[in-house]
mmCIF file of C-alpha atoms in Angstrom:
data_model
loop_
_atom_site.group_PDB
_atom_site.id
_atom_site.type_symbol
_atom_site.label_atom_id
_atom_site.label_comp_id
_atom_site.label_asym_id
_atom_site.label_seq_id
_atom_site.Cartn_x
_atom_site.Cartn_y
_atom_site.Cartn_z
ATOM 1 C CA MET U 4 6.536 -27.465 23.435
ATOM 2 C CA ARG U 5 2.735 -27.000 24.458
ATOM 3 C CA LYS U 6 3.461 -23.001 23.667
ATOM 4 C CA SER U 7 4.825 -24.219 20.041
ATOM 5 C CA ILE U 8 2.105 -26.491 19.443
ATOM 6 C CA LEU U 9 -0.414 -23.686 20.295
ATOM 7 C CA LEU U 10 1.175 -21.257 18.220
ATOM 8 C CA PHE U 11 1.237 -23.726 15.295
ATOM 9 C CA ALA U 12 -2.461 -24.378 15.820
ATOM 10 C CA LEU U 13 -3.366 -20.788 15.631
ATOM 11 C CA VAL U 14 -1.143 -20.023 12.347
ATOM 12 C CA CYS U 15 -3.002 -23.032 10.580
ATOM 13 C CA CYS U 16 -6.411 -21.960 11.714
ATOM 14 C CA TRP U 17 -5.634 -18.423 10.250
ATOM 15 C CA ASN U 18 -4.287 -20.094 6.707
ATOM 16 C CA ALA U 19 -7.220 -22.543 6.851
ATOM 17 C CA SER U 20 -9.921 -20.097 7.318
ATOM 18 C CA ALA U 21 -8.693 -17.779 4.522
ATOM 19 C CA GLN U 22 -10.011 -17.831 0.856
ATOM 20 C CA THR U 23 -7.922 -18.697 -1.990
ATOM 21 C CA ALA U 24 -6.960 -16.200 -4.343
ATOM 22 C CA ARG U 25 -9.241 -17.544 -7.150
ATOM 23 C CA GLU U 26 -11.996 -17.262 -4.656
ATOM 24 C CA ASP U 27 -11.146 -13.586 -3.984
ATOM 25 C CA PHE U 28 -11.155 -12.788 -7.698
ATOM 26 C CA GLU U 29 -14.272 -14.503 -7.963
ATOM 27 C CA LYS U 30 -15.828 -11.863 -5.441
ATOM 28 C CA ASN U 31 -13.744 -8.918 -6.804
ATOM 29 C CA PRO U 32 -12.271 -9.205 -10.412
ATOM 30 C CA LEU U 33 -10.513 -5.905 -9.755
ATOM 31 C CA LEU U 34 -8.019 -7.478 -7.185
ATOM 32 C CA SER U 35 -6.131 -8.652 -10.526
ATOM 33 C CA ALA U 36 -4.757 -5.438 -10.712
ATOM 34 C CA GLY U 37 -2.260 -6.218 -7.631
ATOM 35 C CA LYS U 38 -0.297 -3.515 -6.834
ATOM 36 C CA TYR U 39 -2.495 -1.048 -8.968
ATOM 37 C CA PHE U 40 -5.504 -2.195 -6.984
ATOM 38 C CA ALA U 41 -7.349 1.016 -5.893
ATOM 39 C CA TYR U 42 -7.973 0.888 -2.421
ATOM 40 C CA GLN U 43 -11.104 -0.080 -1.103
ATOM 41 C CA GLU U 44 -12.682 0.395 2.520
ATOM 42 C CA PRO U 45 -12.615 -3.062 4.144
ATOM 43 C CA ALA U 46 -15.942 -4.443 5.185
ATOM 44 C CA THR U 47 -14.334 -5.913 8.670
ATOM 45 C CA THR U 48 -15.395 -5.090 12.161
ATOM 46 C CA GLN U 49 -12.645 -4.391 14.726
ATOM 47 C CA THR U 50 -12.144 -6.376 17.822
ATOM 48 C CA ALA U 51 -12.820 -4.413 20.955
ATOM 49 C CA PRO U 52 -9.633 -3.838 23.161
ATOM 50 C CA PRO U 53 -9.535 -5.626 26.480
ATOM 51 C CA ALA U 54 -10.903 -4.201 29.680
ATOM 52 C CA GLY U 55 -9.500 -1.044 30.837
ATOM 53 C CA TYR U 56 -7.024 -0.238 27.752
ATOM 54 C CA LYS U 57 -7.331 2.751 26.032
ATOM 55 C CA ALA U 58 -5.503 3.854 22.880
ATOM 56 C CA PHE U 59 -3.042 6.542 23.207
ATOM 57 C CA TYR U 60 -0.533 6.314 20.250
ATOM 58 C CA LEU U 61 -0.742 5.448 16.501
ATOM 59 C CA SER U 62 2.324 4.976 14.058
ATOM 60 C CA SER U 63 1.729 4.302 10.349
ATOM 61 C CA PHE U 64 3.433 3.905 7.040
ATOM 62 C CA ALA U 65 1.227 4.374 3.958
ATOM 63 C CA ARG U 66 1.942 3.989 0.350
ATOM 64 C CA HIS U 67 0.883 6.893 -1.868
ATOM 65 C CA GLY U 68 -2.506 6.954 -3.337
ATOM 66 C CA SER U 69 -3.565 5.937 -6.884
ATOM 67 C CA ARG U 70 -1.536 7.456 -9.619
ATOM 68 C CA HIS U 71 -0.659 7.640 -13.399
ATOM 69 C CA LEU U 72 1.930 4.898 -14.557
ATOM 70 C CA THR U 73 5.459 6.370 -13.996
ATOM 71 C CA LYS U 74 6.803 6.378 -17.575
ATOM 72 C CA GLU U 75 5.521 7.775 -20.951
ATOM 73 C CA LYS U 76 6.868 4.603 -22.729
ATOM 74 C CA LYS U 77 4.406 2.270 -20.727
ATOM 75 C CA TYR U 78 1.638 3.982 -22.514
ATOM 76 C CA THR U 79 3.482 4.439 -26.036
ATOM 77 C CA GLU U 80 4.964 1.283 -26.723
ATOM 78 C CA PRO U 81 1.698 -1.075 -26.531
ATOM 79 C CA LEU U 82 -0.042 2.052 -28.158
ATOM 80 C CA GLN U 83 2.309 2.005 -31.014
ATOM 81 C CA ILE U 84 1.608 -1.484 -31.919
ATOM 82 C CA LEU U 85 -2.130 -0.614 -32.049
ATOM 83 C CA TRP U 86 -1.780 2.620 -33.938
ATOM 84 C CA ASP U 87 0.303 0.406 -36.871
ATOM 85 C CA ALA U 88 -2.373 -2.013 -36.665
ATOM 86 C CA GLU U 89 -4.968 0.761 -37.123
ATOM 87 C CA LYS U 90 -3.211 2.207 -40.009
ATOM 88 C CA ALA U 91 -2.713 -1.168 -41.700
ATOM 89 C CA GLN U 92 -6.527 -1.803 -41.054
ATOM 90 C CA MET U 93 -5.639 -4.863 -39.200
ATOM 91 C CA LEU U 94 -7.497 -4.397 -35.768
ATOM 92 C CA THR U 95 -10.476 -6.310 -34.796
ATOM 93 C CA PRO U 96 -13.578 -4.866 -33.258
ATOM 94 C CA ALA U 97 -11.924 -5.627 -30.036
ATOM 95 C CA GLY U 98 -8.723 -4.082 -31.062
ATOM 96 C CA GLU U 99 -10.317 -0.987 -31.726
ATOM 97 C CA LYS U 100 -11.947 -0.680 -28.456
ATOM 98 C CA THR U 101 -8.627 -1.604 -26.936
ATOM 99 C CA LEU U 102 -6.996 1.269 -28.876
ATOM 100 C CA LYS U 103 -9.587 3.761 -27.628
ATOM 101 C CA ILE U 104 -9.346 2.823 -24.296
ATOM 102 C CA ALA U 105 -5.474 2.729 -24.114
ATOM 103 C CA THR U 106 -5.627 6.271 -25.829
ATOM 104 C CA GLU U 107 -7.734 7.686 -23.128
ATOM 105 C CA LEU U 108 -5.468 6.426 -20.422
ATOM 106 C CA TYR U 109 -2.575 7.976 -22.311
ATOM 107 C CA ASP U 110 -4.423 11.159 -22.518
ATOM 108 C CA ARG U 111 -4.884 11.330 -18.907
ATOM 109 C CA ALA U 112 -1.416 10.800 -18.110
ATOM 110 C CA LYS U 113 0.392 13.153 -20.355
ATOM 111 C CA GLY U 114 2.841 15.256 -18.660
ATOM 112 C CA ARG U 115 1.735 13.637 -15.169
ATOM 113 C CA TYR U 116 3.507 10.491 -15.509
ATOM 114 C CA GLY U 117 3.935 8.850 -11.762
ATOM 115 C CA GLU U 118 1.815 11.595 -10.100
ATOM 116 C CA LEU U 119 -1.154 11.313 -7.740
ATOM 117 C CA THR U 120 -4.489 11.096 -9.208
ATOM 118 C CA GLU U 121 -7.406 12.830 -7.738
ATOM 119 C CA LYS U 122 -8.753 9.444 -6.708
ATOM 120 C CA GLY U 123 -5.391 8.710 -4.965
ATOM 121 C CA ALA U 124 -5.738 12.038 -2.828
ATOM 122 C CA ARG U 125 -9.385 11.104 -2.072
ATOM 123 C CA GLN U 126 -8.251 7.542 -0.794
ATOM 124 C CA HIS U 127 -5.855 9.348 1.722
ATOM 125 C CA ARG U 128 -8.466 11.729 2.942
ATOM 126 C CA GLU U 129 -10.735 9.123 3.340
ATOM 127 C CA LEU U 130 -8.162 6.637 5.180
ATOM 128 C CA ILE U 131 -7.356 9.708 7.745
ATOM 129 C CA GLN U 132 -11.085 10.217 8.345
ATOM 130 C CA ARG U 133 -11.432 6.554 9.349
ATOM 131 C CA MET U 134 -8.488 6.648 11.566
ATOM 132 C CA PHE U 135 -9.589 9.808 13.239
ATOM 133 C CA ARG U 136 -12.984 8.311 13.699
ATOM 134 C CA ASN U 137 -11.785 4.758 14.969
ATOM 135 C CA TYR U 138 -9.354 6.322 17.361
ATOM 136 C CA PRO U 139 -10.512 9.592 18.394
ATOM 137 C CA GLU U 140 -8.714 9.783 21.639
ATOM 138 C CA VAL U 141 -5.246 9.465 19.782
ATOM 139 C CA PHE U 142 -6.182 12.574 17.985
ATOM 140 C CA ASP U 143 -6.854 14.837 20.963
ATOM 141 C CA ASP U 144 -6.699 18.340 21.065
ATOM 142 C CA GLY U 145 -2.773 19.367 21.328
ATOM 143 C CA VAL U 146 -1.448 16.136 20.044
ATOM 144 C CA HIS U 147 1.359 16.176 17.924
ATOM 145 C CA VAL U 148 1.101 14.821 14.457
ATOM 146 C CA ASP U 149 4.520 14.127 13.027
ATOM 147 C CA ALA U 150 4.167 13.526 9.470
ATOM 148 C CA ARG U 151 6.842 12.557 6.811
ATOM 149 C CA SER U 152 6.963 11.569 3.431
ATOM 150 C CA THR U 153 9.670 10.573 0.659
ATOM 151 C CA TYR U 154 10.376 13.488 -1.804
ATOM 152 C CA LYS U 155 8.359 11.742 -4.490
ATOM 153 C CA THR U 156 5.730 14.135 -5.541
ATOM 154 C CA ARG U 157 3.098 11.321 -5.175
ATOM 155 C CA ALA U 158 4.024 10.638 -1.592
ATOM 156 C CA PHE U 159 4.143 14.145 -0.454
ATOM 157 C CA LEU U 160 0.842 15.247 -1.888
ATOM 158 C CA SER U 161 -0.852 12.068 -0.218
ATOM 159 C CA MET U 162 0.754 13.426 3.243
ATOM 160 C CA ALA U 163 -0.878 16.730 2.191
ATOM 161 C CA ALA U 164 -4.076 15.279 1.346
ATOM 162 C CA ALA U 165 -4.165 13.276 4.609
ATOM 163 C CA CYS U 166 -2.963 16.367 6.845
ATOM 164 C CA VAL U 167 -5.513 19.088 5.397
ATOM 165 C CA GLU U 168 -8.205 16.402 6.068
ATOM 166 C CA LEU U 169 -6.830 15.746 9.473
ATOM 167 C CA LYS U 170 -6.483 19.542 10.369
ATOM 168 C CA GLY U 171 -9.898 20.130 9.276
ATOM 169 C CA LEU U 172 -11.426 17.397 11.512
ATOM 170 C CA ASN U 173 -9.594 18.957 14.490
ATOM 171 C CA PRO U 174 -8.012 22.315 14.168
ATOM 172 C CA LYS U 175 -6.185 21.989 17.482
ATOM 173 C CA LEU U 176 -3.807 19.077 16.517
ATOM 174 C CA ASN U 177 -0.245 20.444 16.246
ATOM 175 C CA ILE U 178 0.563 19.014 12.622
ATOM 176 C CA THR U 179 4.191 19.217 11.469
ATOM 177 C CA THR U 180 5.333 17.843 7.797
ATOM 178 C CA GLU U 181 8.374 16.826 6.321
ATOM 179 C CA SER U 182 9.795 15.642 3.051
ATOM 180 C CA SER U 183 13.588 15.322 3.479
ATOM 181 C CA ASN U 184 16.544 13.374 2.431
ATOM 182 C CA ALA U 185 17.490 13.190 5.874
ATOM 183 C CA ASP U 186 14.857 10.425 6.435
ATOM 184 C CA LEU U 187 15.724 8.434 3.167
ATOM 185 C CA TYR U 188 17.788 5.973 5.152
ATOM 186 C CA TYR U 189 14.635 4.420 6.770
ATOM 187 C CA ILE U 190 11.596 5.773 4.951
ATOM 188 C CA LYS U 191 13.020 4.632 1.273
ATOM 189 C CA TYR U 192 16.127 2.963 1.961
ATOM 190 C CA GLU U 193 17.777 1.222 -0.908
ATOM 191 C CA ASN U 194 20.768 -1.183 -1.035
ATOM 192 C CA GLU U 195 22.028 -1.932 -4.572
ATOM 193 C CA ALA U 196 24.777 -4.242 -3.439
ATOM 194 C CA TYR U 197 22.369 -6.586 -1.560
ATOM 195 C CA GLU U 198 20.049 -6.456 -4.371
ATOM 196 C CA GLN U 199 22.776 -7.543 -6.913
ATOM 197 C CA GLN U 200 23.977 -10.204 -4.641
ATOM 198 C CA HIS U 201 20.342 -11.884 -4.416
ATOM 199 C CA LEU U 202 18.623 -10.759 -7.762
ATOM 200 C CA ALA U 203 21.815 -12.164 -9.825
ATOM 201 C CA ASN U 204 19.749 -14.396 -11.816
ATOM 202 C CA MET U 205 16.779 -12.155 -12.559
ATOM 203 C CA ASP U 206 16.644 -12.435 -16.096
ATOM 204 C CA SER U 207 16.441 -15.911 -16.236
ATOM 205 C CA VAL U 208 14.213 -16.362 -13.356
ATOM 206 C CA TYR U 209 11.716 -14.000 -15.230
ATOM 207 C CA HIS U 210 12.212 -15.677 -18.528
ATOM 208 C CA VAL U 211 10.569 -19.038 -16.680
ATOM 209 C CA ALA U 212 7.975 -17.089 -15.004
ATOM 210 C CA ASP U 213 6.701 -15.314 -18.158
ATOM 211 C CA SER U 214 6.814 -18.892 -20.077
ATOM 212 C CA ILE U 215 4.597 -20.102 -17.020
ATOM 213 C CA TYR U 216 2.115 -17.368 -16.674
ATOM 214 C CA ILE U 217 1.967 -15.223 -19.850
ATOM 215 C CA HIS U 218 0.130 -16.926 -22.789
ATOM 216 C CA PRO U 219 -0.731 -14.286 -25.310
ATOM 217 C CA GLU U 220 -1.880 -16.521 -28.459
ATOM 218 C CA ARG U 221 -5.800 -15.984 -27.766
ATOM 219 C CA ILE U 222 -5.457 -12.264 -27.042
ATOM 220 C CA LEU U 223 -3.603 -11.721 -30.165
ATOM 221 C CA LYS U 224 -6.033 -13.326 -32.297
ATOM 222 C CA GLU U 225 -8.737 -11.540 -30.477
ATOM 223 C CA LEU U 226 -7.232 -7.934 -31.372
ATOM 224 C CA PHE U 227 -5.694 -8.435 -34.785
ATOM 225 C CA ARG U 228 -7.003 -9.673 -38.310
ATOM 226 C CA ASN U 229 -3.916 -11.193 -39.657
ATOM 227 C CA ALA U 230 -1.080 -13.576 -37.932
ATOM 228 C CA ASP U 231 1.533 -12.048 -40.225
ATOM 229 C CA PHE U 232 0.963 -8.651 -39.014
ATOM 230 C CA VAL U 233 1.712 -9.875 -35.354
ATOM 231 C CA ARG U 234 4.882 -11.717 -36.473
ATOM 232 C CA LYS U 235 6.220 -8.467 -38.247
ATOM 233 C CA HIS U 236 5.274 -6.024 -35.860
ATOM 234 C CA ILE U 237 5.212 -7.427 -32.095
ATOM 235 C CA PRO U 238 8.750 -9.055 -31.598
ATOM 236 C CA ASP U 239 7.549 -9.780 -27.916
ATOM 237 C CA THR U 240 4.313 -10.951 -27.653
ATOM 238 C CA ARG U 241 4.511 -11.627 -23.999
ATOM 239 C CA LYS U 242 5.465 -8.187 -23.151
ATOM 240 C CA PHE U 243 2.780 -6.782 -25.309
ATOM 241 C CA MET U 244 0.215 -8.834 -23.466
ATOM 242 C CA ALA U 245 1.700 -7.640 -20.041
ATOM 243 C CA ASP U 246 1.676 -3.800 -20.964
ATOM 244 C CA LEU U 247 -1.891 -4.236 -21.706
ATOM 245 C CA PHE U 248 -2.481 -5.884 -18.618
ATOM 246 C CA GLU U 249 -0.647 -3.100 -16.755
ATOM 247 C CA LEU U 250 -3.044 -0.645 -18.685
ATOM 248 C CA HIS U 251 -5.895 -2.492 -17.494
ATOM 249 C CA GLY U 252 -4.714 -2.297 -13.917
ATOM 250 C CA ILE U 253 -3.965 1.475 -14.101
ATOM 251 C CA SER U 254 -7.393 2.090 -15.380
ATOM 252 C CA GLN U 255 -8.691 2.044 -11.653
ATOM 253 C CA SER U 256 -6.733 5.129 -10.767
ATOM 254 C CA TYR U 257 -9.495 7.101 -11.995
ATOM 255 C CA ASP U 258 -12.925 7.700 -11.672
ATOM 256 C CA ASN U 259 -15.516 6.650 -14.536
ATOM 257 C CA GLN U 260 -12.653 5.146 -16.645
ATOM 258 C CA GLN U 261 -13.345 1.667 -18.314
ATOM 259 C CA GLY U 262 -10.703 -0.679 -18.200
ATOM 260 C CA LEU U 263 -9.617 -3.985 -20.246
ATOM 261 C CA ASP U 264 -11.529 -6.567 -18.467
ATOM 262 C CA PHE U 265 -13.255 -7.613 -21.668
ATOM 263 C CA LEU U 266 -9.919 -8.466 -23.259
ATOM 264 C CA PHE U 267 -8.922 -11.000 -20.481
ATOM 265 C CA SER U 268 -10.385 -14.182 -19.645
ATOM 266 C CA LYS U 269 -10.544 -15.137 -16.114
ATOM 267 C CA GLU U 270 -7.845 -17.357 -16.153
ATOM 268 C CA GLU U 271 -5.762 -15.108 -17.967
ATOM 269 C CA ALA U 272 -6.243 -12.552 -15.512
ATOM 270 C CA TYR U 273 -5.257 -14.705 -12.880
ATOM 271 C CA ASP U 274 -2.142 -15.955 -14.569
ATOM 272 C CA MET U 275 -1.390 -12.263 -15.264
ATOM 273 C CA TRP U 276 -1.649 -11.523 -11.452
ATOM 274 C CA GLN U 277 0.081 -14.600 -10.497
ATOM 275 C CA ARG U 278 3.352 -13.377 -12.761
ATOM 276 C CA ASN U 279 3.226 -9.814 -11.004
ATOM 277 C CA ASN U 280 2.657 -11.536 -7.624
ATOM 278 C CA PHE U 281 5.653 -13.802 -8.175
ATOM 279 C CA GLU U 282 7.826 -10.644 -9.102
ATOM 280 C CA TRP U 283 6.946 -9.124 -5.598
ATOM 281 C CA TYR U 284 7.502 -12.443 -3.820
ATOM 282 C CA TYR U 285 10.803 -12.697 -5.395
ATOM 283 C CA GLU U 286 12.184 -9.064 -5.205
ATOM 284 C CA LYS U 287 10.755 -8.210 -1.942
ATOM 285 C CA GLY U 288 9.673 -11.323 -0.097
ATOM 286 C CA PRO U 289 10.973 -14.832 1.263
ATOM 287 C CA SER U 290 11.367 -16.270 -2.089
ATOM 288 C CA PRO U 291 14.188 -19.206 -2.021
ATOM 289 C CA LEU U 292 15.170 -18.019 -5.347
ATOM 290 C CA SER U 293 16.407 -14.889 -3.922
ATOM 291 C CA GLY U 294 17.942 -15.808 -0.576
ATOM 292 C CA LYS U 295 14.498 -15.828 1.574
ATOM 293 C CA HIS U 296 15.199 -12.519 3.085
ATOM 294 C CA MET U 297 14.827 -9.705 0.659
ATOM 295 C CA TYR U 298 12.632 -8.118 3.335
ATOM 296 C CA TYR U 299 15.831 -7.408 5.205
ATOM 297 C CA LEU U 300 15.983 -4.448 3.356
ATOM 298 C CA GLU U 301 13.396 -2.646 5.632
ATOM 299 C CA LYS U 302 15.653 -3.088 8.620
ATOM 300 C CA ASN U 303 16.018 0.841 9.185
ATOM 301 C CA LEU U 304 12.181 1.319 8.836
ATOM 302 C CA LEU U 305 11.092 -1.228 11.297
ATOM 303 C CA ASN U 306 13.759 0.023 13.653
ATOM 304 C CA ASN U 307 12.219 3.477 13.269
ATOM 305 C CA PHE U 308 8.942 2.063 14.182
ATOM 306 C CA ILE U 309 10.290 0.683 17.605
ATOM 307 C CA GLU U 310 12.377 3.804 18.483
ATOM 308 C CA THR U 311 9.375 6.196 17.847
ATOM 309 C CA ALA U 312 7.199 3.897 19.929
ATOM 310 C CA ASP U 313 9.421 3.807 22.819
ATOM 311 C CA SER U 314 10.009 7.391 22.679
ATOM 312 C CA ALA U 315 6.283 7.875 22.844
ATOM 313 C CA ILE U 316 5.723 5.341 25.526
ATOM 314 C CA ASN U 317 8.689 6.229 27.892
ATOM 315 C CA HIS U 318 8.416 9.933 27.494
ATOM 316 C CA SER U 319 4.788 10.010 27.737
ATOM 317 C CA CYS U 320 4.689 11.968 24.372
ATOM 318 C CA ARG U 321 1.133 12.775 22.985
ATOM 319 C CA LEU U 322 1.943 11.857 19.422
ATOM 320 C CA VAL U 323 0.854 10.185 16.165
ATOM 321 C CA SER U 324 3.618 8.949 13.549
ATOM 322 C CA LEU U 325 2.642 9.340 10.072
ATOM 323 C CA ARG U 326 4.972 8.198 7.210
ATOM 324 C CA PHE U 327 4.185 8.080 3.651
ATOM 325 C CA GLY U 328 5.995 6.090 1.007
ATOM 326 C CA HIS U 329 5.945 3.414 -1.530
ATOM 327 C CA ASP U 330 5.123 -0.047 -2.586
ATOM 328 C CA THR U 331 8.777 -1.084 -2.722
ATOM 329 C CA ASN U 332 9.282 -0.495 1.124
ATOM 330 C CA LEU U 333 5.644 -1.256 2.328
ATOM 331 C CA ALA U 334 5.786 -5.091 0.828
ATOM 332 C CA PRO U 335 9.078 -5.816 2.772
ATOM 333 C CA LEU U 336 7.972 -4.004 5.940
ATOM 334 C CA ALA U 337 4.882 -6.318 6.207
ATOM 335 C CA ALA U 338 7.056 -9.377 5.716
ATOM 336 C CA LEU U 339 9.761 -8.532 8.139
ATOM 337 C CA MET U 340 7.184 -7.508 10.592
ATOM 338 C CA GLY U 341 6.020 -11.268 10.381
ATOM 339 C CA LEU U 342 2.364 -10.115 9.477
ATOM 340 C CA ASN U 343 0.032 -12.989 8.229
ATOM 341 C CA SER U 344 2.766 -15.367 7.638
ATOM 342 C CA LEU U 345 4.084 -13.182 4.989
ATOM 343 C CA ARG U 346 7.724 -14.527 5.774
ATOM 344 C CA THR U 347 6.567 -18.064 4.363
ATOM 345 C CA ALA U 348 9.191 -19.385 1.707
ATOM 346 C CA THR U 349 8.225 -21.948 -0.778
ATOM 347 C CA ALA U 350 9.853 -23.251 -3.814
ATOM 348 C CA ASP U 351 6.156 -24.346 -5.426
ATOM 349 C CA TRP U 352 5.199 -21.414 -7.485
ATOM 350 C CA GLN U 353 1.727 -22.531 -7.268
ATOM 351 C CA LYS U 354 1.720 -22.099 -3.270
ATOM 352 C CA ILE U 355 3.062 -18.562 -3.304
ATOM 353 C CA ALA U 356 -0.671 -17.267 -3.493
ATOM 354 C CA ASP U 357 -1.277 -19.399 -0.196
ATOM 355 C CA THR U 358 0.170 -16.570 1.769
ATOM 356 C CA TYR U 359 1.340 -13.849 -0.238
ATOM 357 C CA ARG U 360 -1.124 -11.895 -2.523
ATOM 358 C CA THR U 361 -0.084 -8.314 -3.529
ATOM 359 C CA TYR U 362 -3.678 -6.618 -3.473
ATOM 360 C CA GLN U 363 -3.725 -7.722 0.203
ATOM 361 C CA ILE U 364 -0.403 -6.052 0.977
ATOM 362 C CA ILE U 365 0.474 -3.021 -1.463
ATOM 363 C CA PRO U 366 -2.618 -1.809 -2.985
ATOM 364 C CA MET U 367 -2.550 1.924 -3.854
ATOM 365 C CA CYS U 368 -3.011 3.739 -0.239
ATOM 366 C CA GLY U 369 -1.883 0.375 1.150
ATOM 367 C CA ASN U 370 -0.983 1.003 4.946
ATOM 368 C CA ILE U 371 0.292 -0.610 8.044
ATOM 369 C CA GLN U 372 -1.192 0.883 11.532
ATOM 370 C CA MET U 373 0.207 0.314 14.833
ATOM 371 C CA VAL U 374 -2.205 1.392 17.401
ATOM 372 C CA PHE U 375 -1.117 1.335 21.008
ATOM 373 C CA TYR U 376 -3.188 0.672 24.178
ATOM 374 C CA ARG U 377 -2.425 1.327 27.697
ATOM 375 C CA ASN U 378 -4.321 0.469 30.963
ATOM 376 C CA ALA U 379 -4.157 2.456 34.450
ATOM 377 C CA LYS U 380 -1.304 0.359 35.470
ATOM 378 C CA GLY U 381 0.855 1.297 32.502
ATOM 379 C CA HIS U 382 0.906 -2.002 30.659
ATOM 380 C CA VAL U 383 1.111 -1.657 26.910
ATOM 381 C CA LEU U 384 -0.544 -3.645 24.156
ATOM 382 C CA VAL U 385 -0.386 -3.156 20.431
ATOM 383 C CA LYS U 386 -2.697 -4.102 17.568
ATOM 384 C CA ILE U 387 -1.161 -4.177 14.263
ATOM 385 C CA LEU U 388 -3.782 -3.551 11.075
ATOM 386 C CA LEU U 389 -2.404 -4.427 7.346
ATOM 387 C CA ASN U 390 -4.950 -2.013 5.245
ATOM 388 C CA GLU U 391 -7.157 -1.458 8.077
ATOM 389 C CA ARG U 392 -7.627 -5.386 8.641
ATOM 390 C CA GLU U 393 -6.476 -6.852 11.948
ATOM 391 C CA ALA U 394 -3.007 -8.682 11.455
ATOM 392 C CA ARG U 395 -1.746 -11.653 13.254
ATOM 393 C CA LEU U 396 2.126 -12.231 14.508
ATOM 394 C CA PRO U 397 3.898 -15.662 15.275
ATOM 395 C CA ILE U 398 3.396 -14.404 19.165
ATOM 396 C CA GLN U 399 1.418 -16.089 21.599
ATOM 397 C CA SER U 400 -1.165 -13.813 23.090
ATOM 398 C CA LYS U 401 -4.069 -14.287 25.058
ATOM 399 C CA THR U 402 -5.727 -11.101 23.567
ATOM 400 C CA THR U 403 -5.020 -11.741 19.978
ATOM 401 C CA PRO U 404 -5.083 -9.221 17.948
ATOM 402 C CA TYR U 405 -4.068 -7.153 20.784
ATOM 403 C CA TYR U 406 -0.103 -8.438 21.525
ATOM 404 C CA GLU U 407 2.300 -7.357 24.409
ATOM 405 C CA TRP U 408 4.506 -4.354 23.305
ATOM 406 C CA ASN U 409 7.342 -5.952 24.808
ATOM 407 C CA ALA U 410 6.927 -9.175 23.143
ATOM 408 C CA VAL U 411 6.308 -7.673 19.942
ATOM 409 C CA LYS U 412 9.423 -5.566 20.253
ATOM 410 C CA ASP U 413 11.634 -8.580 21.537
ATOM 411 C CA TYR U 414 10.472 -10.543 18.228
ATOM 412 C CA TRP U 415 11.485 -7.716 15.841
ATOM 413 C CA LYS U 416 14.686 -7.141 17.847
ATOM 414 C CA ASN U 417 15.742 -10.652 17.475
ATOM 415 C CA THR U 418 15.004 -10.544 13.907
ATOM 416 C CA LEU U 419 16.916 -7.421 13.305
ATOM 417 C CA ALA U 420 19.807 -8.592 15.169
ATOM 418 C CA GLN U 421 20.100 -11.469 12.489
ATOM 419 C CA ILE U 422 20.442 -8.917 9.672
ATOM 420 C CA SER U 423 23.689 -8.032 8.065
ATOM 421 C CA LEU U 424 23.455 -5.976 5.005
ATOM 422 C CA PRO U 425 26.485 -5.060 2.574
#
């Protein structure tokens, strides 16, 4: 009982000390981009390991870096409305500015939909630089760096950027890369039957979400000179606003590219982020509306982390395991691991952001790192970082954020034992 009380107190202290999402946005409005937020190096300090412990193994999963939008229609559908308005001389000065920026974004992406941008490649070069600097003993001469990615170009090129940079940092590393369908069962697992079972009410759920969070009336007046044009040419005004907000978010994928921040008020930007945040909570998180366990889909990926770690520990392998994939796997993996209360289920839509915030979980180049430490007696501790910030687990530890590997493994295996997928 005393252990349970202590654990509860630790979790409460963690939540109480955190800023609200609104406070986050006041400090950094770019966070409203959510999953499109361009990765930034955290201004945090790392807790030193307990005396006598040295890092010996690192295992990670990273989302690809910043990219273009995945489909041409994501650009052309909102642009077509703006083009029609321009021809009809119905654009306000704000509308003309929006058209100019949306056109710039479209021109940058033509023929490259879904591909990695230069900024995205740089994010991974800089991330691996920090990993190398923070854990030099892990990347010692002769260590085997096993890097694997999904077959998507943006993930493969993220892996390539990191590995080329790493080879330059230490030419004596043994780096191997692989992008194979053989790894899809864990690195990009999909289960349509499970999703259909738990997301059957998706359309009605999103209809409610749109009505709560998306209110385009003011922006339409800001963009267009005549309400009749809006009625005749924009059949779905909420979708149009959401499309523009997506363009605003993806503008962070480039250097020296203006976004549409002038168009959205602080409240509108926050609500649009909440709408997108809810979508991830519902489809990949612990939402009661989808059965509370959509993150179960990362069972194979978490098991891969356990197996590779045990292999490195039990066989004294000099190894680094790097995995490169996508937000659709990173978000549920973080929840399945139990990081930072991400399994918290709430039916109160206004409380979702208390524990679940996309920009903290799946920014472009988002990543989970597990760093293993061992002392002279062979006792193993592990520290987990979510986007290079020390993460907390619902496990008692006298050395938080360092946890006994066996305790973490038992916690995860108990979770995995409860999962049954169709």
